[in-house]
PDB file of C-alpha atoms in Angstrom:
ATOM      1  CA  GLN A 247     130.888 104.381  79.460  1.00  0.00           C
ATOM      2  CA  VAL A 248     130.891 104.365  83.280  1.00  0.00           C
ATOM      3  CA  GLN A 249     129.927 101.003  84.865  1.00  0.00           C
ATOM      4  CA  LEU A 250     130.210  99.454  88.278  1.00  0.00           C
ATOM      5  CA  LYS A 251     129.473  95.851  89.122  1.00  0.00           C
ATOM      6  CA  GLU A 252     129.398  94.148  92.518  1.00  0.00           C
ATOM      7  CA  SER A 253     130.371  90.527  93.166  1.00  0.00           C
ATOM      8  CA  GLY A 254     130.419  88.351  96.143  1.00  0.00           C
ATOM      9  CA  PRO A 255     128.726  85.525  98.132  1.00  0.00           C
ATOM     10  CA  GLY A 256     124.982  85.598  98.342  1.00  0.00           C
ATOM     11  CA  LEU A 257     124.919  83.762 101.652  1.00  0.00           C
ATOM     12  CA  VAL A 258     127.005  84.447 104.740  1.00  0.00           C
ATOM     13  CA  GLN A 259     126.817  82.669 108.058  1.00  0.00           C
ATOM     14  CA  PRO A 260     126.286  84.746 111.292  1.00  0.00           C
ATOM     15  CA  SER A 261     129.531  85.975 112.878  1.00  0.00           C
ATOM     16  CA  GLN A 262     131.345  85.440 109.638  1.00  0.00           C
ATOM     17  CA  THR A 263     132.904  88.083 107.399  1.00  0.00           C
ATOM     18  CA  LEU A 264     131.494  89.511 104.224  1.00  0.00           C
ATOM     19  CA  SER A 265     133.765  90.225 101.337  1.00  0.00           C
ATOM     20  CA  LEU A 266     132.436  92.139  98.253  1.00  0.00           C
ATOM     21  CA  THR A 267     134.216  93.383  95.158  1.00  0.00           C
ATOM     22  CA  CYS A 268     133.153  96.323  93.018  1.00  0.00           C
ATOM     23  CA  THR A 269     134.748  96.210  89.590  1.00  0.00           C
ATOM     24  CA  VAL A 270     134.584  99.593  87.773  1.00  0.00           C
ATOM     25  CA  SER A 271     135.109 100.692  84.211  1.00  0.00           C
ATOM     26  CA  GLY A 272     134.997 103.988  82.342  1.00  0.00           C
ATOM     27  CA  PHE A 273     136.737 106.042  85.015  1.00  0.00           C
ATOM     28  CA  SER A 274     139.850 106.155  87.210  1.00  0.00           C
ATOM     29  CA  LEU A 275     139.814 105.228  90.838  1.00  0.00           C
ATOM     30  CA  THR A 276     142.639 107.696  91.510  1.00  0.00           C
ATOM     31  CA  SER A 277     140.493 110.742  90.499  1.00  0.00           C
ATOM     32  CA  ASN A 278     137.090 109.493  91.645  1.00  0.00           C
ATOM     33  CA  SER A 279     135.582 108.187  94.886  1.00  0.00           C
ATOM     34  CA  VAL A 280     133.589 104.893  95.139  1.00  0.00           C
ATOM     35  CA  HIS A 281     131.201 104.280  98.025  1.00  0.00           C
ATOM     36  CA  TRP A 282     129.050 101.448  99.306  1.00  0.00           C
ATOM     37  CA  VAL A 283     125.309 101.774 100.169  1.00  0.00           C
ATOM     38  CA  ARG A 284     123.099  99.026 101.449  1.00  0.00           C
ATOM     39  CA  GLN A 285     119.331  98.518 101.474  1.00  0.00           C
ATOM     40  CA  PRO A 286     117.746  95.849 103.704  1.00  0.00           C
ATOM     41  CA  PRO A 287     114.640  94.137 102.043  1.00  0.00           C
ATOM     42  CA  GLY A 288     111.818  96.558 101.785  1.00  0.00           C
ATOM     43  CA  LYS A 289     113.667  99.347 103.572  1.00  0.00           C
ATOM     44  CA  GLY A 290     115.549 102.581 102.812  1.00  0.00           C
ATOM     45  CA  LEU A 291     119.188 103.335 101.776  1.00  0.00           C
ATOM     46  CA  GLU A 292     122.094 103.482 104.199  1.00  0.00           C
ATOM     47  CA  TRP A 293     125.480 104.890 103.357  1.00  0.00           C
ATOM     48  CA  MET A 294     128.254 102.647 104.689  1.00  0.00           C
ATOM     49  CA  GLY A 295     131.371 104.294 103.689  1.00  0.00           C
ATOM     50  CA  GLY A 296     133.697 105.108 100.822  1.00  0.00           C
ATOM     51  CA  ILE A 297     137.179 105.431  99.372  1.00  0.00           C
ATOM     52  CA  TRP A 298     138.341 108.647  97.852  1.00  0.00           C
ATOM     53  CA  GLY A 299     140.637 109.367  94.943  1.00  0.00           C
ATOM     54  CA  ASP A 300     143.577 109.839  97.180  1.00  0.00           C
ATOM     55  CA  GLY A 301     143.004 106.451  98.839  1.00  0.00           C
ATOM     56  CA  SER A 302     141.654 107.891 102.091  1.00  0.00           C
ATOM     57  CA  THR A 303     138.466 106.362 103.601  1.00  0.00           C
ATOM     58  CA  ASP A 304     135.400 107.432 105.468  1.00  0.00           C
ATOM     59  CA  TYR A 305     132.943 105.225 107.294  1.00  0.00           C
ATOM     60  CA  ASN A 306     129.533 105.354 108.827  1.00  0.00           C
ATOM     61  CA  SER A 307     130.250 105.488 112.566  1.00  0.00           C
ATOM     62  CA  ALA A 308     127.620 102.878 113.234  1.00  0.00           C
ATOM     63  CA  LEU A 309     129.638 100.368 111.065  1.00  0.00           C
ATOM     64  CA  LYS A 310     133.151 101.695 111.552  1.00  0.00           C
ATOM     65  CA  SER A 311     134.309  98.972 113.991  1.00  0.00           C
ATOM     66  CA  ARG A 312     133.369  96.235 111.655  1.00  0.00           C
ATOM     67  CA  LEU A 313     134.003  97.749 108.177  1.00  0.00           C
ATOM     68  CA  SER A 314     136.988  98.067 105.900  1.00  0.00           C
ATOM     69  CA  ILE A 315     137.096  99.516 102.344  1.00  0.00           C
ATOM     70  CA  SER A 316     140.235  99.221 100.224  1.00  0.00           C
ATOM     71  CA  ARG A 317     141.125  99.211  96.485  1.00  0.00           C
ATOM     72  CA  ASP A 318     143.381  97.939  93.844  1.00  0.00           C
ATOM     73  CA  THR A 319     143.752 100.581  91.213  1.00  0.00           C
ATOM     74  CA  SER A 320     145.632  98.343  88.741  1.00  0.00           C
ATOM     75  CA  LYS A 321     142.573  96.091  88.638  1.00  0.00           C
ATOM     76  CA  SER A 322     139.943  98.909  88.936  1.00  0.00           C
ATOM     77  CA  GLN A 323     138.459  97.173  91.955  1.00  0.00           C
ATOM     78  CA  VAL A 324     137.198  98.346  95.299  1.00  0.00           C
ATOM     79  CA  PHE A 325     136.699  95.920  98.152  1.00  0.00           C
ATOM     80  CA  LEU A 326     134.366  95.875 101.130  1.00  0.00           C
ATOM     81  CA  LYS A 327     135.007  93.710 104.132  1.00  0.00           C
ATOM     82  CA  MET A 328     132.686  93.559 107.115  1.00  0.00           C
ATOM     83  CA  ASN A 329     133.120  91.222 110.012  1.00  0.00           C
ATOM     84  CA  SER A 330     130.862  89.901 112.654  1.00  0.00           C
ATOM     85  CA  LEU A 331     127.770  89.702 110.485  1.00  0.00           C
ATOM     86  CA  GLN A 332     124.360  89.407 111.934  1.00  0.00           C
ATOM     87  CA  THR A 333     120.831  88.724 110.434  1.00  0.00           C
ATOM     88  CA  ASP A 334     120.153  92.476 110.281  1.00  0.00           C
ATOM     89  CA  ASP A 335     123.060  92.832 107.852  1.00  0.00           C
ATOM     90  CA  THR A 336     120.889  91.043 105.298  1.00  0.00           C
ATOM     91  CA  ALA A 337     120.567  93.598 102.416  1.00  0.00           C
ATOM     92  CA  ILE A 338     121.269  94.546  98.828  1.00  0.00           C
ATOM     93  CA  TYR A 339     124.762  96.052  98.727  1.00  0.00           C
ATOM     94  CA  PHE A 340     125.428  98.693  96.048  1.00  0.00           C
ATOM     95  CA  CYS A 341     128.607 100.333  95.027  1.00  0.00           C
ATOM     96  CA  ASN A 342     128.507 103.659  93.307  1.00  0.00           C
ATOM     97  CA  ARG A 343     130.575 106.553  92.203  1.00  0.00           C
ATOM     98  CA  TYR A 344     130.416 109.802  94.043  1.00  0.00           C
ATOM     99  CA  TYR A 345     131.320 112.431  91.512  1.00  0.00           C
ATOM    100  CA  GLY A 346     131.516 115.257  94.143  1.00  0.00           C
ATOM    101  CA  TYR A 347     129.495 117.281  96.660  1.00  0.00           C
ATOM    102  CA  THR A 348     127.592 119.025  93.906  1.00  0.00           C
ATOM    103  CA  TYR A 349     126.926 115.813  91.872  1.00  0.00           C
ATOM    104  CA  GLY A 350     125.891 113.074  94.270  1.00  0.00           C
ATOM    105  CA  PHE A 351     126.060 109.462  93.512  1.00  0.00           C
ATOM    106  CA  ASP A 352     125.801 109.590  89.769  1.00  0.00           C
ATOM    107  CA  TYR A 353     126.422 105.981  88.790  1.00  0.00           C
ATOM    108  CA  TRP A 354     125.389 102.833  90.652  1.00  0.00           C
ATOM    109  CA  GLY A 355     126.042  99.110  90.278  1.00  0.00           C
ATOM    110  CA  GLN A 356     123.177  96.611  90.014  1.00  0.00           C
ATOM    111  CA  GLY A 357     123.655  95.587  93.551  1.00  0.00           C
ATOM    112  CA  VAL A 358     124.269  92.209  95.133  1.00  0.00           C
ATOM    113  CA  MET A 359     121.910  90.532  97.582  1.00  0.00           C
ATOM    114  CA  VAL A 360     123.581  89.195 100.737  1.00  0.00           C
ATOM    115  CA  THR A 361     121.677  86.993 103.072  1.00  0.00           C
ATOM    116  CA  VAL A 362     123.087  86.261 106.533  1.00  0.00           C
ATOM    117  CA  SER A 363     121.678  83.038 107.729  1.00  0.00           C
ATOM    118  CA  SER A 364     122.842  79.675 109.114  1.00  0.00           C
TER     119      SER A 364
ATOM    120  CA  ASP B  57     124.350 113.264 111.785  1.00  0.00           C
ATOM    121  CA  VAL B  58     121.932 115.166 109.549  1.00  0.00           C
ATOM    122  CA  VAL B  59     118.464 113.654 109.588  1.00  0.00           C
ATOM    123  CA  LEU B  60     116.455 113.958 106.361  1.00  0.00           C
ATOM    124  CA  THR B  61     112.635 113.772 106.750  1.00  0.00           C
ATOM    125  CA  GLN B  62     110.597 113.002 103.674  1.00  0.00           C
ATOM    126  CA  SER B  63     106.899 113.538 103.322  1.00  0.00           C
ATOM    127  CA  PRO B  64     104.476 112.245 102.625  1.00  0.00           C
ATOM    128  CA  ALA B  65     105.588 108.598 102.989  1.00  0.00           C
ATOM    129  CA  THR B  66     103.209 107.599 100.384  1.00  0.00           C
ATOM    130  CA  LEU B  67     101.406 109.681  97.781  1.00  0.00           C
ATOM    131  CA  SER B  68      98.644 108.432  95.606  1.00  0.00           C
ATOM    132  CA  VAL B  69      98.406 110.224  92.214  1.00  0.00           C
ATOM    133  CA  THR B  70      96.470 110.379  89.076  1.00  0.00           C
ATOM    134  CA  PRO B  71      98.504 110.458  85.754  1.00  0.00           C
ATOM    135  CA  GLY B  72      98.791 113.962  84.596  1.00  0.00           C
ATOM    136  CA  GLU B  73      98.789 115.545  88.034  1.00  0.00           C
ATOM    137  CA  ARG B  74     101.464 118.019  89.154  1.00  0.00           C
ATOM    138  CA  ILE B  75     102.924 116.842  92.470  1.00  0.00           C
ATOM    139  CA  SER B  76     105.412 117.954  95.035  1.00  0.00           C
ATOM    140  CA  LEU B  77     107.568 115.805  97.403  1.00  0.00           C
ATOM    141  CA  SER B  78     109.103 117.358 100.479  1.00  0.00           C
ATOM    142  CA  CYS B  79     112.571 116.730 102.085  1.00  0.00           C
ATOM    143  CA  ARG B  80     113.400 118.545 105.287  1.00  0.00           C
ATOM    144  CA  ALA B  81     116.918 118.530 106.878  1.00  0.00           C
ATOM    145  CA  SER B  82     117.640 118.726 110.637  1.00  0.00           C
ATOM    146  CA  GLU B  83     120.231 121.283 109.947  1.00  0.00           C
ATOM    147  CA  SER B  84     121.296 123.369 106.960  1.00  0.00           C
ATOM    148  CA  VAL B  85     122.890 121.391 104.073  1.00  0.00           C
ATOM    149  CA  ASP B  86     123.164 124.496 101.861  1.00  0.00           C
ATOM    150  CA  THR B  87     122.138 123.214  98.413  1.00  0.00           C
ATOM    151  CA  TYR B  88     124.120 119.926  98.663  1.00  0.00           C
ATOM    152  CA  LEU B  89     120.923 117.911  98.367  1.00  0.00           C
ATOM    153  CA  HIS B  90     120.238 115.282  95.655  1.00  0.00           C
ATOM    154  CA  TRP B  91     117.223 113.296  94.654  1.00  0.00           C
ATOM    155  CA  TYR B  92     117.089 109.711  93.467  1.00  0.00           C
ATOM    156  CA  GLN B  93     114.418 107.630  91.957  1.00  0.00           C
ATOM    157  CA  GLN B  94     114.300 103.823  92.521  1.00  0.00           C
ATOM    158  CA  LYS B  95     111.933 101.465  90.627  1.00  0.00           C
ATOM    159  CA  PRO B  96     111.087  98.040  91.995  1.00  0.00           C
ATOM    160  CA  ASN B  97     114.121  95.695  91.705  1.00  0.00           C
ATOM    161  CA  GLU B  98     116.393  98.318  90.237  1.00  0.00           C
ATOM    162  CA  SER B  99     119.213 100.413  91.558  1.00  0.00           C
ATOM    163  CA  PRO B 100     118.596 104.023  92.491  1.00  0.00           C
ATOM    164  CA  ARG B 101     119.074 106.546  89.723  1.00  0.00           C
ATOM    165  CA  LEU B 102     120.202 110.148  90.237  1.00  0.00           C
ATOM    166  CA  LEU B 103     117.350 112.443  89.259  1.00  0.00           C
ATOM    167  CA  ILE B 104     118.267 115.966  90.487  1.00  0.00           C
ATOM    168  CA  LYS B 105     121.568 117.084  91.755  1.00  0.00           C
ATOM    169  CA  TYR B 106     122.636 120.147  93.933  1.00  0.00           C
ATOM    170  CA  ALA B 107     118.967 120.806  94.822  1.00  0.00           C
ATOM    171  CA  SER B 108     117.831 122.042  91.474  1.00  0.00           C
ATOM    172  CA  GLN B 109     120.255 121.017  88.742  1.00  0.00           C
ATOM    173  CA  SER B 110     118.965 118.664  86.037  1.00  0.00           C
ATOM    174  CA  ILE B 111     120.559 115.507  84.989  1.00  0.00           C
ATOM    175  CA  SER B 112     121.114 114.469  81.283  1.00  0.00           C
ATOM    176  CA  GLY B 113     118.666 111.976  80.253  1.00  0.00           C
ATOM    177  CA  ILE B 114     116.013 112.684  82.868  1.00  0.00           C
ATOM    178  CA  PRO B 115     112.717 113.988  81.603  1.00  0.00           C
ATOM    179  CA  SER B 116     112.104 117.687  81.972  1.00  0.00           C
ATOM    180  CA  ARG B 117     108.956 117.176  84.043  1.00  0.00           C
ATOM    181  CA  PHE B 118     111.257 116.509  87.097  1.00  0.00           C
ATOM    182  CA  SER B 119     112.606 119.648  88.828  1.00  0.00           C
ATOM    183  CA  GLY B 120     113.946 120.460  92.231  1.00  0.00           C
ATOM    184  CA  SER B 121     114.073 123.592  94.392  1.00  0.00           C
ATOM    185  CA  GLY B 122     115.138 124.657  97.889  1.00  0.00           C
ATOM    186  CA  SER B 123     118.059 125.499  99.995  1.00  0.00           C
ATOM    187  CA  GLY B 124     119.168 125.193 103.675  1.00  0.00           C
ATOM    188  CA  THR B 125     116.672 122.850 105.313  1.00  0.00           C
ATOM    189  CA  ASP B 126     113.643 122.729 103.000  1.00  0.00           C
ATOM    190  CA  PHE B 127     113.630 121.117  99.593  1.00  0.00           C
ATOM    191  CA  THR B 128     111.063 120.018  97.045  1.00  0.00           C
ATOM    192  CA  LEU B 129     111.014 117.627  94.156  1.00  0.00           C
ATOM    193  CA  SER B 130     108.286 118.444  91.673  1.00  0.00           C
ATOM    194  CA  ILE B 131     106.844 116.315  88.848  1.00  0.00           C
ATOM    195  CA  ASN B 132     104.921 118.321  86.349  1.00  0.00           C
ATOM    196  CA  GLY B 133     102.482 115.791  84.775  1.00  0.00           C
ATOM    197  CA  VAL B 134     103.044 112.455  86.470  1.00  0.00           C
ATOM    198  CA  GLU B 135     103.294 109.409  84.132  1.00  0.00           C
ATOM    199  CA  LEU B 136     102.739 105.844  84.853  1.00  0.00           C
ATOM    200  CA  GLU B 137     106.529 105.119  84.558  1.00  0.00           C
ATOM    201  CA  ASP B 138     107.124 107.476  87.368  1.00  0.00           C
ATOM    202  CA  LEU B 139     105.718 105.025  89.968  1.00  0.00           C
ATOM    203  CA  SER B 140     108.748 104.579  92.196  1.00  0.00           C
ATOM    204  CA  ILE B 141     110.230 105.470  95.543  1.00  0.00           C
ATOM    205  CA  TYR B 142     111.979 108.821  95.650  1.00  0.00           C
ATOM    206  CA  TYR B 143     114.867 109.389  98.115  1.00  0.00           C
ATOM    207  CA  CYS B 144     116.677 112.645  99.015  1.00  0.00           C
ATOM    208  CA  GLN B 145     120.316 112.500 100.166  1.00  0.00           C
ATOM    209  CA  GLN B 146     122.601 115.161 101.697  1.00  0.00           C
ATOM    210  CA  GLY B 147     126.192 115.553 100.683  1.00  0.00           C
ATOM    211  CA  ASN B 148     126.981 118.574 102.889  1.00  0.00           C
ATOM    212  CA  SER B 149     128.601 116.596 105.613  1.00  0.00           C
ATOM    213  CA  LEU B 150     129.716 113.058 106.577  1.00  0.00           C
ATOM    214  CA  PRO B 151     128.063 110.793 107.205  1.00  0.00           C
ATOM    215  CA  PHE B 152     126.093 111.009 103.891  1.00  0.00           C
ATOM    216  CA  THR B 153     122.578 110.396 104.851  1.00  0.00           C
ATOM    217  CA  PHE B 154     119.319 109.554 102.963  1.00  0.00           C
ATOM    218  CA  GLY B 155     115.689 110.295 103.649  1.00  0.00           C
ATOM    219  CA  SER B 156     113.310 107.468 104.244  1.00  0.00           C
ATOM    220  CA  GLY B 157     111.710 107.806 100.876  1.00  0.00           C
ATOM    221  CA  THR B 158     108.347 108.807  99.368  1.00  0.00           C
ATOM    222  CA  LYS B 159     106.487 105.974  97.454  1.00  0.00           C
ATOM    223  CA  LEU B 160     104.495 107.159  94.432  1.00  0.00           C
ATOM    224  CA  GLU B 161     101.372 105.085  93.831  1.00  0.00           C
ATOM    225  CA  ILE B 162      98.449 105.139  91.371  1.00  0.00           C
ATOM    226  CA  LYS B 163      95.147 106.452  92.864  1.00  0.00           C
TER     227      LYS B 163
END
């Protein structure tokens, strides 16, 4: 069955780089896209960016200068790196599968809480 | 960017009621509009895809309608387990965007 699971540090210091991993199972990264969505505490959902089946990427323009998404298909993993973190980057970070324009984000990981604090 | 405006922000309901939640787009998104349910401390769950298409495993009391800029999520007979925040999301153009959500509360 389709599963996604995020992993990474729960605490990051201001100005440092966040590195998260999304490990997937039940589907192929070369024929599906995986995206990252974040949610600050008590707030709504923000699409950050994603990597498509062909390996190309798209990013939210508000984060593009700080964000990088990559993958290792042999390990079924997708990576998020975001630099210059500030306190307003504190959020739950979700990875999910985008099955296509007519399907939306059909499977989500459990999310990982990241706190930016010294 | 496409802005999605959801209303109301909060809806107080009585179990058994039929209710409608609105999502309005700042420009046409055709029918590339999806709805998600998020319960406290859980990940969002896809509820309705492509404006009106049902999802396997989702109760039939949930339905969606609309096209272009105006969309509605309906719940025919609200149950206690439906108390959640509901988000719409457009997949017509990048960047993908979400509405700010409608929170369902018990009256």
